[in-house]
């Protein structure tokens, strides 16, 4: 029962880019989600994560403005062969009707006083995945983005007051989905799983 | 019910470094675990992951030899203030009685033909976390390591035949735990969660 619960959750979890801005996200729910996050593994159990929970309208609006500029700058870099359905999904996240509708944005950082930068990613993204799954388990939608943490690190750092030793690594948008999430599109396992050696069929 | 299932699982999941080498890991179970893995998010849904399932005794022995050398080289770099209990846990993974007892090693790579390297980590480690949780949901123990994928990339690439475009990013050891896993040690949420701005208490 516990088993099928996890697999159902993992297979159904997918990015949400439009939220109901009026539906609250309770602090208690965030604490439950974050408790799951900090039980993810980290290099030598250094637990280098930090989470800034942003609800403030002004901060969220600035995040949105920065993200929309980032998207406009990056749009030329998108693969022209990108699946049109995916492009629509991504563009759904833009502007005030998209990710900006999420009542909560989690800024996830890595404290480089706790772990070498080379181990930062493997110590942070598992915790982020627990956030996404925990959110889904409570009926929230979520979206992991790394645009601002990749290309707008300085602005983001200033916006939420991250010290120089904290590397921002992800923004997670959280809230109740504005509409049902569709099914996800995935490559078949046969394409990505190999037996003993890369290239040998599973 | 589904809800409490996920949180119980996430809070109980922890690294296993000693396995029962005689307890089988069924292909069907691996497929269920890997199906969860590929439902994790990835940058622009590029799904750049690949998984080499290693069961071969010779390959696993070579992985073990390489890992033990890596540990010996890296031991000097460990923080002298490292929690002694954690040091014992880590050292438990060494040699033939440790990680080498895992009947399956998953080598997880990122296909750089599918995604820019800057987005590799955020596209791979969420899938790895789904592997760890999926394994736990089926009663397996698992351990995420990045030592060989950080410091012994060339050897690892040769050992499992990874093409130059595939970046190895994690090894996950999988099997039935040799003994019950103890409780995990975690920093309290109050230390790592901030409200609106870094440094403001939650």
XYZ file of C-alpha atoms in Angstrom, chain B residues 15-175:
161
model
C 21.949 5.365 2.951
C 22.630 1.635 3.149
C 26.275 0.577 2.885
C 26.100 -3.148 3.691
C 23.936 -5.480 1.689
C 22.913 -9.105 1.695
C 24.864 -10.295 -1.365
C 22.696 -13.409 -1.704
C 19.331 -11.624 -1.835
C 18.295 -11.111 -5.447
C 17.214 -7.832 -7.021
C 14.585 -8.736 -9.613
C 14.631 -7.131 -13.049
C 10.939 -6.348 -12.559
C 11.743 -4.360 -9.429
C 14.509 -2.481 -11.233
C 12.076 -1.609 -13.998
C 9.569 -0.260 -11.509
C 12.298 1.805 -9.831
C 13.598 3.096 -13.168
C 10.086 3.961 -14.326
C 9.860 6.225 -11.270
C 13.285 7.665 -12.124
C 12.327 8.728 -15.629
C 9.233 10.501 -14.321
C 11.398 13.047 -12.539
C 11.622 16.466 -14.161
C 14.465 17.527 -16.453
C 15.436 20.795 -18.121
C 12.919 21.430 -20.900
C 11.870 17.786 -20.552
C 15.060 16.689 -22.347
C 15.183 13.447 -20.283
C 18.952 13.218 -20.745
C 19.428 10.293 -18.362
C 20.866 6.884 -19.038
C 21.226 3.991 -16.626
C 23.692 1.133 -16.894
C 22.593 -1.735 -14.661
C 25.720 -3.550 -13.520
C 25.395 -7.015 -12.001
C 28.589 -8.557 -13.422
C 30.932 -9.717 -10.641
C 34.077 -8.616 -12.468
C 32.808 -5.100 -13.180
C 31.581 -4.701 -9.603
C 34.922 -5.852 -8.229
C 36.718 -3.299 -10.400
C 34.338 -0.576 -9.251
C 35.129 -1.573 -5.687
C 38.888 -1.481 -6.206
C 38.644 1.936 -7.832
C 36.391 3.214 -5.051
C 38.667 1.967 -2.293
C 41.630 3.742 -3.927
C 39.541 6.873 -4.291
C 38.642 6.726 -0.612
C 42.264 6.227 0.421
C 43.261 9.248 -1.668
C 40.385 11.340 -0.360
C 40.536 10.380 3.317
C 43.024 13.151 4.014
C 40.521 15.659 2.693
C 37.790 14.687 5.152
C 36.960 17.303 7.703
C 38.784 16.321 10.927
C 35.708 17.552 12.802
C 33.538 15.014 10.970
C 31.010 13.361 13.297
C 32.646 10.041 14.370
C 29.363 8.155 13.852
C 29.209 9.416 10.293
C 32.851 8.524 9.686
C 32.086 4.976 10.839
C 29.088 4.864 8.501
C 31.186 6.016 5.568
C 33.990 3.598 6.367
C 31.410 0.833 6.564
C 31.043 1.195 2.824
C 34.677 0.321 2.145
C 36.140 -2.998 1.076
C 34.436 -6.244 0.238
C 32.128 -6.090 3.265
C 30.665 -2.718 2.285
C 29.274 -1.270 -0.928
C 30.856 -4.173 -2.824
C 28.186 -6.444 -1.312
C 25.471 -4.716 -3.336
C 24.316 -7.117 -6.065
C 23.422 -4.219 -8.369
C 25.216 -0.983 -9.163
C 23.415 1.576 -11.289
C 25.687 3.911 -13.203
C 23.677 7.031 -13.972
C 24.825 9.251 -16.803
C 23.739 12.410 -18.570
C 23.645 12.547 -22.362
C 25.186 15.911 -23.245
C 23.767 15.627 -26.753
C 20.382 16.220 -25.099
C 21.093 18.962 -22.590
C 23.721 21.614 -21.903
C 26.133 20.580 -19.170
C 24.984 23.546 -17.065
C 21.576 21.852 -16.755
C 22.888 18.290 -16.336
C 22.795 18.124 -12.534
C 19.294 19.543 -12.116
C 18.122 17.065 -14.775
C 19.757 13.968 -13.277
C 19.752 14.085 -9.465
C 15.955 14.376 -9.136
C 15.736 11.105 -11.097
C 18.394 9.618 -8.815
C 16.314 10.562 -5.782
C 13.344 8.736 -7.330
C 15.627 5.672 -7.621
C 16.481 5.869 -3.910
C 12.851 6.308 -2.887
C 11.611 3.648 -5.285
C 14.180 1.219 -3.922
C 13.072 1.984 -0.367
C 9.416 1.561 -1.337
C 10.219 -2.001 -2.455
C 12.245 -2.772 0.665
C 15.684 -2.354 -0.866
C 18.543 -0.378 0.573
C 20.498 1.992 -1.624
C 23.417 4.367 -1.507
C 24.089 7.340 -3.765
C 27.786 7.995 -4.344
C 29.558 10.485 -6.548
C 33.197 9.702 -5.721
C 33.913 7.786 -8.921
C 31.885 10.125 -11.103
C 33.781 13.105 -9.727
C 37.352 11.867 -9.526
C 37.575 8.705 -11.658
C 35.497 9.600 -14.673
C 37.895 8.094 -17.220
C 38.145 4.709 -15.509
C 34.395 4.532 -14.990
C 33.691 5.483 -18.597
C 35.956 2.651 -19.805
C 34.540 0.133 -17.352
C 30.927 0.443 -18.534
C 31.564 1.713 -22.045
C 30.128 5.199 -21.751
C 30.515 7.232 -24.941
C 32.278 10.596 -24.736
C 28.943 12.436 -24.874
C 27.658 10.733 -21.710
C 28.780 12.281 -18.447
C 28.691 9.828 -15.524
C 27.032 11.556 -12.575
C 26.185 8.990 -9.906
C 26.604 5.413 -8.814
C 23.699 3.947 -6.901
C 24.327 0.713 -4.972
C 21.203 -1.425 -4.560
C 20.233 -4.552 -2.681
